[in-house]
Amino acid sequence: GFVAEIMVKEFLARVADNFSLKFKVANANIVEDNIYKYDFKIRTQKKVRGVDVEGEGSEAQDTKTKTIRFGFQLKTRSAKRGLGQILKPRRYTKGVAEIVDEVLILTIRTNEIDKAFKKWLDQDRPSGGPEQFLSPELKKAILKAVTEKLLDVPQEVFDKIE
């Protein structure tokens, strides 16, 4: 659980930085982790365009930026066959909306995370972290699942993930 959480957060932060993607990954604080049960959050901004009509013949373009924030709870499960993942919302009655817009549960069904961590340890913990030993398929699946509600990631980013 904890190792997988760090690997996913570090991978996402590295991809966002390396490819200049418009999102930020942040750790959940103690309250967020214990009460709202999410492990990390992702924040991005979307431009909302509109037209302001001010009477006859007078129009003004109005562009506003809206911050969108999602909290993610990561769950890992052993996979009997293949790679599987599920992203679903978790509903809260109050409180969390002041911190994030929605909390999503990311369930990754794979044995790969443990193997990647062991390989990283066996190679004397090289820089780049254990997430470098995850398969490109798993990395792409995580990036797609996490960003699909937030922003459009160009195909060339997915093509360059190794």
CSV table of N, CA and C in Angstrom, one decimal:
chain,number,residue,atom,x,y,z
A,1,GLY,N,0.8,-1.2,0.0
A,1,GLY,CA,0.0,0.0,0.0
A,1,GLY,C,0.8,1.3,0.0
A,2,PHE,N,1.7,1.4,1.0
A,2,PHE,CA,2.4,2.7,1.2
A,2,PHE,C,3.5,2.8,0.1
A,3,VAL,N,4.2,1.7,-0.2
A,3,VAL,CA,5.2,1.8,-1.3
A,3,VAL,C,4.5,2.1,-2.6
A,4,ALA,N,3.4,1.5,-2.9
A,4,ALA,CA,2.6,1.7,-4.2
A,4,ALA,C,2.2,3.2,-4.2
A,5,GLU,N,1.7,3.7,-3.1
A,5,GLU,CA,1.3,5.1,-3.1
A,5,GLU,C,2.5,6.0,-3.5
A,6,ILE,N,3.6,5.8,-2.9
A,6,ILE,CA,4.8,6.6,-3.2
A,6,ILE,C,5.2,6.5,-4.7
A,7,MET,N,5.2,5.2,-5.2
A,7,MET,CA,5.6,5.0,-6.6
A,7,MET,C,4.7,5.7,-7.5
A,8,VAL,N,3.4,5.6,-7.3
A,8,VAL,CA,2.4,6.3,-8.2
A,8,VAL,C,2.5,7.8,-8.1
A,9,LYS,N,2.6,8.3,-6.9
A,9,LYS,CA,2.8,9.8,-6.8
A,9,LYS,C,4.1,10.3,-7.5
A,10,GLU,N,5.2,9.6,-7.3
A,10,GLU,CA,6.4,10.0,-7.9
A,10,GLU,C,6.4,9.9,-9.4
A,11,PHE,N,5.8,8.8,-9.9
A,11,PHE,CA,5.7,8.7,-11.3
A,11,PHE,C,4.8,9.8,-11.9
A,12,LEU,N,3.7,10.1,-11.3
A,12,LEU,CA,2.8,11.2,-11.8
A,12,LEU,C,3.5,12.5,-11.8
A,13,ALA,N,4.2,12.8,-10.7
A,13,ALA,CA,4.9,14.1,-10.5
A,13,ALA,C,6.0,14.2,-11.6
A,14,ARG,N,6.7,13.1,-11.8
A,14,ARG,CA,7.8,13.1,-12.8
A,14,ARG,C,7.3,13.3,-14.2
A,15,VAL,N,6.2,12.6,-14.6
A,15,VAL,CA,5.6,12.8,-15.9
A,15,VAL,C,5.1,14.2,-16.1
A,16,ALA,N,4.4,14.8,-15.1
A,16,ALA,CA,3.9,16.1,-15.2
A,16,ALA,C,5.1,17.1,-15.4
A,17,ASP,N,6.2,16.9,-14.7
A,17,ASP,CA,7.3,17.8,-14.8
A,17,ASP,C,8.1,17.6,-16.2
A,18,ASN,N,8.3,16.4,-16.5
A,18,ASN,CA,9.1,16.1,-17.7
A,18,ASN,C,8.4,16.5,-19.0
A,19,PHE,N,7.1,16.4,-19.0
A,19,PHE,CA,6.3,16.7,-20.2
A,19,PHE,C,5.6,18.0,-20.1
A,20,SER,N,5.8,18.8,-19.1
A,20,SER,CA,5.2,20.1,-18.9
A,20,SER,C,3.7,20.0,-18.9
A,21,LEU,N,3.1,18.9,-18.3
A,21,LEU,CA,1.7,18.8,-18.2
A,21,LEU,C,1.2,19.7,-17.1
A,22,LYS,N,0.0,20.2,-17.3
A,22,LYS,CA,-0.6,21.2,-16.4
A,22,LYS,C,-1.3,20.7,-15.2
A,23,PHE,N,-0.6,19.8,-14.4
A,23,PHE,CA,-1.1,19.4,-13.1
A,23,PHE,C,0.0,19.3,-12.1
A,24,LYS,N,-0.4,19.4,-10.8
A,24,LYS,CA,0.5,19.3,-9.7
A,24,LYS,C,0.0,18.1,-8.8
A,25,VAL,N,1.0,17.3,-8.3
A,25,VAL,CA,0.7,16.3,-7.4
A,25,VAL,C,1.1,16.7,-6.0
A,26,ALA,N,0.3,16.5,-5.0
A,26,ALA,CA,0.6,16.9,-3.6
A,26,ALA,C,0.2,15.8,-2.7
A,27,ASN,N,1.0,15.7,-1.6
A,27,ASN,CA,0.6,14.7,-0.5
A,27,ASN,C,-0.6,15.1,0.2
A,28,ALA,N,-1.4,14.2,0.7
A,28,ALA,CA,-2.5,14.5,1.6
A,28,ALA,C,-1.9,14.7,2.9
A,29,ASN,N,-2.5,15.7,3.7
A,29,ASN,CA,-2.1,15.9,5.0
A,29,ASN,C,-2.7,14.9,6.0
A,30,ILE,N,-2.4,15.0,7.3
A,30,ILE,CA,-2.9,14.0,8.2
A,30,ILE,C,-4.4,13.9,8.3
A,31,VAL,N,-5.1,15.1,8.2
A,31,VAL,CA,-6.6,15.2,8.3
A,31,VAL,C,-7.1,14.5,7.0
A,32,GLU,N,-6.6,14.9,5.9
A,32,GLU,CA,-7.1,14.3,4.6
A,32,GLU,C,-6.9,12.8,4.6
A,33,ASP,N,-5.8,12.3,5.1
A,33,ASP,CA,-5.5,10.9,5.1
A,33,ASP,C,-6.4,10.1,6.1
A,34,ASN,N,-6.5,10.6,7.3
A,34,ASN,CA,-7.2,9.9,8.3
A,34,ASN,C,-8.7,10.1,8.2
A,35,ILE,N,-9.2,11.3,7.9
A,35,ILE,CA,-10.7,11.5,7.9
A,35,ILE,C,-11.3,11.2,6.6
A,36,TYR,N,-10.7,11.8,5.5
A,36,TYR,CA,-11.3,11.7,4.2
A,36,TYR,C,-10.7,10.5,3.4
A,37,LYS,N,-9.7,9.9,3.9
A,37,LYS,CA,-9.2,8.6,3.4
A,37,LYS,C,-8.6,8.7,2.0
A,38,TYR,N,-7.9,9.8,1.6
A,38,TYR,CA,-7.2,9.8,0.4
A,38,TYR,C,-5.8,10.0,0.6
A,39,ASP,N,-5.0,9.5,-0.3
A,39,ASP,CA,-3.5,9.4,-0.1
A,39,ASP,C,-2.8,10.6,-0.8
A,40,PHE,N,-3.3,11.1,-1.9
A,40,PHE,CA,-2.6,12.2,-2.5
A,40,PHE,C,-3.7,13.0,-3.3
A,41,LYS,N,-3.3,14.2,-3.8
A,41,LYS,CA,-4.3,15.0,-4.5
A,41,LYS,C,-3.6,15.5,-5.8
A,42,ILE,N,-4.4,15.8,-6.8
A,42,ILE,CA,-3.9,16.4,-8.0
A,42,ILE,C,-4.7,17.6,-8.3
A,43,ARG,N,-4.0,18.7,-8.6
A,43,ARG,CA,-4.7,20.0,-8.9
A,43,ARG,C,-4.3,20.4,-10.3
A,44,THR,N,-5.3,20.9,-11.0
A,44,THR,CA,-5.0,21.5,-12.3
A,44,THR,C,-6.0,22.7,-12.5
A,45,GLN,N,-5.7,23.5,-13.5
A,45,GLN,CA,-6.6,24.6,-13.8
A,45,GLN,C,-7.2,24.5,-15.2
A,46,LYS,N,-8.5,24.8,-15.3
A,46,LYS,CA,-9.1,24.8,-16.6
A,46,LYS,C,-9.6,26.2,-16.9
A,47,LYS,N,-9.5,26.6,-18.1
A,47,LYS,CA,-10.0,27.9,-18.5
A,47,LYS,C,-11.5,27.7,-19.0
A,48,VAL,N,-12.3,28.6,-18.4
A,48,VAL,CA,-13.7,28.6,-18.7
A,48,VAL,C,-14.0,29.8,-19.5
A,49,ARG,N,-14.5,29.6,-20.7
A,49,ARG,CA,-14.7,30.8,-21.6
A,49,ARG,C,-16.2,31.1,-21.7
A,50,GLY,N,-16.5,32.3,-21.8
A,50,GLY,CA,-17.9,32.7,-21.9
A,50,GLY,C,-18.0,34.1,-22.5
A,51,VAL,N,-19.2,34.4,-22.9
A,51,VAL,CA,-19.5,35.7,-23.5
A,51,VAL,C,-20.4,36.5,-22.5
A,52,ASP,N,-20.0,37.7,-22.2
A,52,ASP,CA,-20.7,38.6,-21.3
A,52,ASP,C,-21.5,39.5,-22.2
A,53,VAL,N,-22.8,39.5,-22.1
A,53,VAL,CA,-23.6,40.4,-22.9
A,53,VAL,C,-24.0,41.6,-22.0
A,54,GLU,N,-23.7,42.8,-22.5
A,54,GLU,CA,-23.9,44.0,-21.7
A,54,GLU,C,-24.9,44.9,-22.5
A,55,GLY,N,-26.0,44.5,-22.9
A,55,GLY,CA,-26.9,45.3,-23.6
A,55,GLY,C,-26.8,45.1,-25.1
A,56,GLU,N,-27.4,46.0,-25.9
A,56,GLU,CA,-27.5,45.9,-27.3
A,56,GLU,C,-26.1,46.1,-28.0
A,57,GLY,N,-25.7,45.1,-28.8
A,57,GLY,CA,-24.5,45.3,-29.6
A,57,GLY,C,-23.2,45.3,-28.8
A,58,SER,N,-23.2,45.1,-27.5
A,58,SER,CA,-22.0,45.2,-26.7
A,58,SER,C,-21.7,43.8,-26.1
A,59,GLU,N,-20.6,43.1,-26.6
A,59,GLU,CA,-20.2,41.8,-26.1
A,59,GLU,C,-18.8,41.9,-25.6
A,60,ALA,N,-18.5,41.2,-24.5
A,60,ALA,CA,-17.1,41.2,-24.0
A,60,ALA,C,-16.8,39.7,-23.8
A,61,GLN,N,-15.6,39.3,-24.2
A,61,GLN,CA,-15.1,37.9,-24.0
A,61,GLN,C,-14.7,37.9,-22.5
A,62,ASP,N,-15.1,36.8,-21.9
A,62,ASP,CA,-14.7,36.6,-20.5
A,62,ASP,C,-14.1,35.2,-20.3
A,63,THR,N,-12.8,35.2,-19.9
A,63,THR,CA,-12.1,33.9,-19.7
A,63,THR,C,-11.7,33.9,-18.2
A,64,LYS,N,-12.2,32.9,-17.5
A,64,LYS,CA,-11.8,32.7,-16.1
A,64,LYS,C,-11.1,31.4,-16.0
A,65,THR,N,-10.3,31.3,-15.0
A,65,THR,CA,-9.6,30.0,-14.7
A,65,THR,C,-10.2,29.4,-13.4
A,66,LYS,N,-10.5,28.1,-13.5
A,66,LYS,CA,-11.1,27.4,-12.4
A,66,LYS,C,-10.1,26.3,-12.0
A,67,THR,N,-9.8,26.2,-10.7
A,67,THR,CA,-9.0,25.2,-10.2
A,67,THR,C,-9.8,24.0,-9.9
A,68,ILE,N,-9.3,22.8,-10.4
A,68,ILE,CA,-10.0,21.6,-10.2
A,68,ILE,C,-9.1,20.7,-9.4
A,69,ARG,N,-9.6,20.1,-8.3
A,69,ARG,CA,-8.8,19.3,-7.4
A,69,ARG,C,-9.4,18.0,-7.1
A,70,PHE,N,-8.7,16.9,-7.3
A,70,PHE,CA,-9.1,15.6,-7.0
A,70,PHE,C,-8.2,14.9,-6.0
A,71,GLY,N,-8.8,14.2,-5.0
A,71,GLY,CA,-8.1,13.4,-4.1
A,71,GLY,C,-8.2,12.0,-4.6
A,72,PHE,N,-7.1,11.2,-4.4
A,72,PHE,CA,-7.0,9.8,-4.8
A,72,PHE,C,-6.7,8.9,-3.7
A,73,GLN,N,-7.5,7.9,-3.5
A,73,GLN,CA,-7.1,6.8,-2.6
A,73,GLN,C,-6.7,5.7,-3.5
A,74,LEU,N,-5.5,5.2,-3.2
A,74,LEU,CA,-4.9,4.1,-4.0
A,74,LEU,C,-5.1,2.8,-3.2
A,75,LYS,N,-5.6,1.8,-4.0
A,75,LYS,CA,-5.8,0.4,-3.4
A,75,LYS,C,-5.1,-0.5,-4.4
A,76,THR,N,-4.3,-1.4,-3.9
A,76,THR,CA,-3.6,-2.4,-4.8
A,76,THR,C,-4.2,-3.8,-4.4
A,77,ARG,N,-4.3,-4.6,-5.4
A,77,ARG,CA,-4.8,-6.0,-5.2
A,77,ARG,C,-3.9,-6.9,-6.1
A,78,SER,N,-3.7,-8.1,-5.6
A,78,SER,CA,-3.0,-9.0,-6.4
A,78,SER,C,-3.8,-9.4,-7.7
A,79,ALA,N,-3.1,-9.6,-8.8
A,79,ALA,CA,-3.8,-9.9,-10.0
A,79,ALA,C,-3.6,-11.4,-10.3
A,80,LYS,N,-4.7,-12.1,-10.5
A,80,LYS,CA,-4.5,-13.5,-10.9
A,80,LYS,C,-4.2,-13.6,-12.4
A,81,ARG,N,-4.6,-12.6,-13.2
A,81,ARG,CA,-4.3,-12.6,-14.6
A,81,ARG,C,-4.4,-11.2,-15.1
A,82,GLY,N,-3.3,-10.8,-15.8
A,82,GLY,CA,-3.4,-9.5,-16.5
A,82,GLY,C,-3.4,-8.3,-15.6
A,83,LEU,N,-3.5,-7.1,-16.2
A,83,LEU,CA,-3.5,-5.9,-15.6
A,83,LEU,C,-5.0,-5.4,-15.5
A,84,GLY,N,-5.4,-5.0,-14.3
A,84,GLY,CA,-6.7,-4.5,-14.2
A,84,GLY,C,-6.7,-3.2,-13.3
A,85,GLN,N,-7.6,-2.3,-13.6
A,85,GLN,CA,-7.7,-1.1,-12.8
A,85,GLN,C,-9.1,-0.6,-12.8
A,86,ILE,N,-9.4,0.1,-11.8
A,86,ILE,CA,-10.8,0.6,-11.7
A,86,ILE,C,-10.6,2.0,-11.0
A,87,LEU,N,-11.3,3.0,-11.6
A,87,LEU,CA,-11.3,4.3,-11.0
A,87,LEU,C,-12.8,4.6,-10.7
A,88,LYS,N,-13.1,4.8,-9.4
A,88,LYS,CA,-14.5,5.2,-9.1
A,88,LYS,C,-14.6,6.2,-8.0
A,89,PRO,N,-15.6,7.0,-8.0
A,89,PRO,CA,-15.8,8.1,-7.0
A,89,PRO,C,-16.1,7.5,-5.7
A,90,ARG,N,-15.7,8.2,-4.6
A,90,ARG,CA,-16.1,7.9,-3.3
A,90,ARG,C,-17.0,9.1,-2.8
A,91,ARG,N,-18.1,8.8,-2.3
A,91,ARG,CA,-19.0,9.9,-1.9
A,91,ARG,C,-18.8,10.3,-0.4
A,92,TYR,N,-18.8,11.6,-0.1
A,92,TYR,CA,-18.8,12.1,1.2
A,92,TYR,C,-20.0,13.0,1.4
A,93,THR,N,-20.5,13.1,2.6
A,93,THR,CA,-21.6,13.9,2.9
A,93,THR,C,-21.2,15.3,3.2
A,94,LYS,N,-20.1,15.6,3.8
A,94,LYS,CA,-19.7,17.0,4.1
A,94,LYS,C,-18.2,17.1,4.3
A,95,GLY,N,-17.7,18.3,4.3
A,95,GLY,CA,-16.4,18.6,4.7
A,95,GLY,C,-15.3,18.5,3.6
A,96,VAL,N,-15.3,17.4,2.8
A,96,VAL,CA,-14.2,17.2,1.9
A,96,VAL,C,-14.3,18.2,0.7
A,97,ALA,N,-15.5,18.7,0.4
A,97,ALA,CA,-15.6,19.6,-0.8
A,97,ALA,C,-14.9,20.9,-0.6
A,98,GLU,N,-14.5,21.3,0.6
A,98,GLU,CA,-13.7,22.5,0.9
A,98,GLU,C,-12.3,22.2,0.5
A,99,ILE,N,-11.8,21.0,0.4
A,99,ILE,CA,-10.4,20.7,0.2
A,99,ILE,C,-10.2,20.2,-1.3
A,100,VAL,N,-11.0,19.3,-1.7
A,100,VAL,CA,-11.0,18.8,-3.1
A,100,VAL,C,-12.4,18.7,-3.6
A,101,ASP,N,-12.5,18.7,-5.0
A,101,ASP,CA,-13.8,18.6,-5.6
A,101,ASP,C,-14.4,17.2,-5.5
A,102,GLU,N,-13.6,16.2,-5.6
A,102,GLU,CA,-14.0,14.8,-5.6
A,102,GLU,C,-12.9,13.9,-5.1
A,103,VAL,N,-13.3,12.8,-4.5
A,103,VAL,CA,-12.3,11.8,-4.1
A,103,VAL,C,-12.5,10.6,-5.0
A,104,LEU,N,-11.5,10.1,-5.6
A,104,LEU,CA,-11.6,8.9,-6.5
A,104,LEU,C,-10.7,7.8,-5.9
A,105,ILE,N,-11.3,6.6,-6.0
A,105,ILE,CA,-10.5,5.4,-5.5
A,105,ILE,C,-9.9,4.8,-6.8
A,106,LEU,N,-8.6,4.7,-6.8
A,106,LEU,CA,-7.8,4.1,-7.9
A,106,LEU,C,-7.4,2.7,-7.4
A,107,THR,N,-8.0,1.7,-8.0
A,107,THR,CA,-7.7,0.3,-7.6
A,107,THR,C,-6.8,-0.3,-8.7
A,108,ILE,N,-5.6,-0.7,-8.4
A,108,ILE,CA,-4.7,-1.3,-9.4
A,108,ILE,C,-4.6,-2.8,-9.0
A,109,ARG,N,-4.9,-3.6,-10.0
A,109,ARG,CA,-4.8,-5.1,-9.8
A,109,ARG,C,-3.6,-5.6,-10.5
A,110,THR,N,-2.5,-5.7,-9.8
A,110,THR,CA,-1.2,-6.2,-10.4
A,110,THR,C,-0.3,-6.7,-9.4
A,111,ASN,N,0.6,-7.6,-9.8
A,111,ASN,CA,1.7,-8.0,-8.9
A,111,ASN,C,3.0,-7.3,-9.2
A,112,GLU,N,2.9,-6.4,-10.1
A,112,GLU,CA,4.1,-5.7,-10.6
A,112,GLU,C,4.7,-4.7,-9.6
A,113,ILE,N,3.9,-4.1,-8.8
A,113,ILE,CA,4.5,-3.1,-7.8
A,113,ILE,C,5.5,-3.7,-6.9
A,114,ASP,N,5.1,-4.9,-6.3
A,114,ASP,CA,6.1,-5.6,-5.4
A,114,ASP,C,7.3,-6.0,-6.2
A,115,LYS,N,7.2,-6.5,-7.4
A,115,LYS,CA,8.3,-6.9,-8.2
A,115,LYS,C,9.2,-5.7,-8.5
A,116,ALA,N,8.6,-4.6,-8.9
A,116,ALA,CA,9.4,-3.4,-9.2
A,116,ALA,C,10.2,-2.9,-8.0
A,117,PHE,N,9.6,-3.0,-6.8
A,117,PHE,CA,10.2,-2.5,-5.6
A,117,PHE,C,11.4,-3.5,-5.2
A,118,LYS,N,11.2,-4.8,-5.3
A,118,LYS,CA,12.3,-5.7,-5.1
A,118,LYS,C,13.4,-5.6,-6.0
A,119,LYS,N,13.1,-5.3,-7.3
A,119,LYS,CA,14.2,-5.1,-8.3
A,119,LYS,C,15.0,-3.9,-8.0
A,120,TRP,N,14.3,-2.8,-7.5
A,120,TRP,CA,15.0,-1.6,-7.2
A,120,TRP,C,15.9,-1.8,-6.0
A,121,LEU,N,15.4,-2.6,-5.0
A,121,LEU,CA,16.3,-2.9,-3.8
A,121,LEU,C,17.5,-3.8,-4.2
A,122,ASP,N,17.2,-4.8,-5.1
A,122,ASP,CA,18.3,-5.7,-5.6
A,122,ASP,C,19.4,-5.0,-6.3
A,123,GLN,N,19.0,-3.8,-7.0
A,123,GLN,CA,20.0,-3.1,-7.7
A,123,GLN,C,20.6,-1.9,-6.9
A,124,ASP,N,20.5,-2.0,-5.6
A,124,ASP,CA,21.0,-1.1,-4.6
A,124,ASP,C,20.4,0.3,-4.7
A,125,ARG,N,19.1,0.4,-4.9
A,125,ARG,CA,18.3,1.6,-4.9
A,125,ARG,C,18.8,2.7,-5.8
A,126,PRO,N,18.9,2.4,-7.1
A,126,PRO,CA,19.4,3.5,-8.0
A,126,PRO,C,18.4,4.7,-8.1
A,127,SER,N,19.0,5.8,-8.4
A,127,SER,CA,18.2,7.0,-8.5
A,127,SER,C,17.1,6.9,-9.5
A,128,GLY,N,16.0,7.5,-9.3
A,128,GLY,CA,14.9,7.3,-10.2
A,128,GLY,C,13.8,6.6,-9.5
A,129,GLY,N,14.1,6.0,-8.4
A,129,GLY,CA,13.1,5.3,-7.6
A,129,GLY,C,12.6,4.0,-8.2
A,130,PRO,N,11.8,3.3,-7.4
A,130,PRO,CA,11.3,2.0,-7.9
A,130,PRO,C,10.3,2.0,-9.0
A,131,GLU,N,9.7,3.2,-9.2
A,131,GLU,CA,8.7,3.4,-10.2
A,131,GLU,C,9.3,3.2,-11.6
A,132,GLN,N,10.6,3.4,-11.8
A,132,GLN,CA,11.3,3.2,-13.1
A,132,GLN,C,11.2,1.8,-13.5
A,133,PHE,N,10.9,0.8,-12.6
A,133,PHE,CA,10.9,-0.6,-13.0
A,133,PHE,C,9.5,-1.1,-13.3
A,134,LEU,N,8.5,-0.2,-13.2
A,134,LEU,CA,7.1,-0.5,-13.6
A,134,LEU,C,7.1,-0.6,-15.2
A,135,SER,N,6.2,-1.5,-15.6
A,135,SER,CA,6.1,-1.7,-17.1
A,135,SER,C,5.5,-0.4,-17.7
A,136,PRO,N,5.8,-0.1,-19.0
A,136,PRO,CA,5.2,1.0,-19.7
A,136,PRO,C,3.6,0.9,-19.7
A,137,GLU,N,3.1,-0.4,-19.8
A,137,GLU,CA,1.7,-0.6,-19.8
A,137,GLU,C,1.0,-0.1,-18.6
A,138,LEU,N,1.6,-0.4,-17.4
A,138,LEU,CA,1.1,0.0,-16.1
A,138,LEU,C,1.2,1.5,-16.0
A,139,LYS,N,2.3,2.1,-16.3
A,139,LYS,CA,2.5,3.5,-16.2
A,139,LYS,C,1.4,4.2,-17.1
A,140,LYS,N,1.2,3.8,-18.3
A,140,LYS,CA,0.3,4.4,-19.2
A,140,LYS,C,-1.2,4.3,-18.6
A,141,ALA,N,-1.5,3.1,-18.1
A,141,ALA,CA,-2.8,2.9,-17.5
A,141,ALA,C,-3.1,3.8,-16.3
A,142,ILE,N,-2.0,4.0,-15.5
A,142,ILE,CA,-2.2,4.9,-14.3
A,142,ILE,C,-2.4,6.3,-14.8
A,143,LEU,N,-1.5,6.8,-15.7
A,143,LEU,CA,-1.6,8.1,-16.2
A,143,LEU,C,-3.0,8.4,-16.8
A,144,LYS,N,-3.5,7.5,-17.6
A,144,LYS,CA,-4.8,7.6,-18.2
A,144,LYS,C,-5.9,7.7,-17.2
A,145,ALA,N,-5.9,6.7,-16.3
A,145,ALA,CA,-7.0,6.7,-15.3
A,145,ALA,C,-7.0,8.0,-14.4
A,146,VAL,N,-5.8,8.5,-14.0
A,146,VAL,CA,-5.8,9.6,-13.1
A,146,VAL,C,-6.1,10.9,-13.8
A,147,THR,N,-5.7,11.0,-15.1
A,147,THR,CA,-5.9,12.3,-15.8
A,147,THR,C,-7.2,12.4,-16.6
A,148,GLU,N,-7.9,11.3,-16.8
A,148,GLU,CA,-9.0,11.3,-17.7
A,148,GLU,C,-10.1,12.3,-17.4
A,149,LYS,N,-10.4,12.6,-16.1
A,149,LYS,CA,-11.4,13.6,-15.7
A,149,LYS,C,-10.8,15.0,-15.5
A,150,LEU,N,-9.4,15.1,-15.6
A,150,LEU,CA,-8.8,16.4,-15.3
A,150,LEU,C,-8.4,17.1,-16.5
A,151,LEU,N,-7.7,16.5,-17.4
A,151,LEU,CA,-7.1,17.2,-18.6
A,151,LEU,C,-6.8,16.2,-19.7
A,152,ASP,N,-6.6,16.8,-20.9
A,152,ASP,CA,-6.3,15.9,-22.0
A,152,ASP,C,-4.8,15.8,-22.1
A,153,VAL,N,-4.3,14.6,-22.0
A,153,VAL,CA,-2.8,14.3,-22.2
A,153,VAL,C,-2.6,14.0,-23.6
A,154,PRO,N,-1.7,14.7,-24.3
A,154,PRO,CA,-1.4,14.4,-25.7
A,154,PRO,C,-0.9,12.9,-25.9
A,155,GLN,N,-1.2,12.3,-27.0
A,155,GLN,CA,-0.8,11.0,-27.3
A,155,GLN,C,0.7,10.8,-27.3
A,156,GLU,N,1.4,11.9,-27.7
A,156,GLU,CA,2.9,11.7,-27.8
A,156,GLU,C,3.5,11.5,-26.4
A,157,VAL,N,2.8,12.0,-25.3
A,157,VAL,CA,3.3,11.7,-24.0
A,157,VAL,C,3.2,10.2,-23.7
A,158,PHE,N,2.0,9.6,-24.0
A,158,PHE,CA,1.9,8.2,-23.8
A,158,PHE,C,2.9,7.4,-24.7
A,159,ASP,N,3.2,7.9,-25.9
A,159,ASP,CA,4.1,7.2,-26.8
A,159,ASP,C,5.6,7.2,-26.2
A,160,LYS,N,5.9,8.2,-25.4
A,160,LYS,CA,7.3,8.4,-24.9
A,160,LYS,C,7.5,7.7,-23.5
A,161,ILE,N,6.4,7.2,-22.9
A,161,ILE,CA,6.5,6.6,-21.6
A,161,ILE,C,7.2,5.2,-21.8
A,162,GLU,N,8.3,5.0,-21.1
A,162,GLU,CA,9.0,3.7,-21.2
A,162,GLU,C,8.9,3.0,-19.8
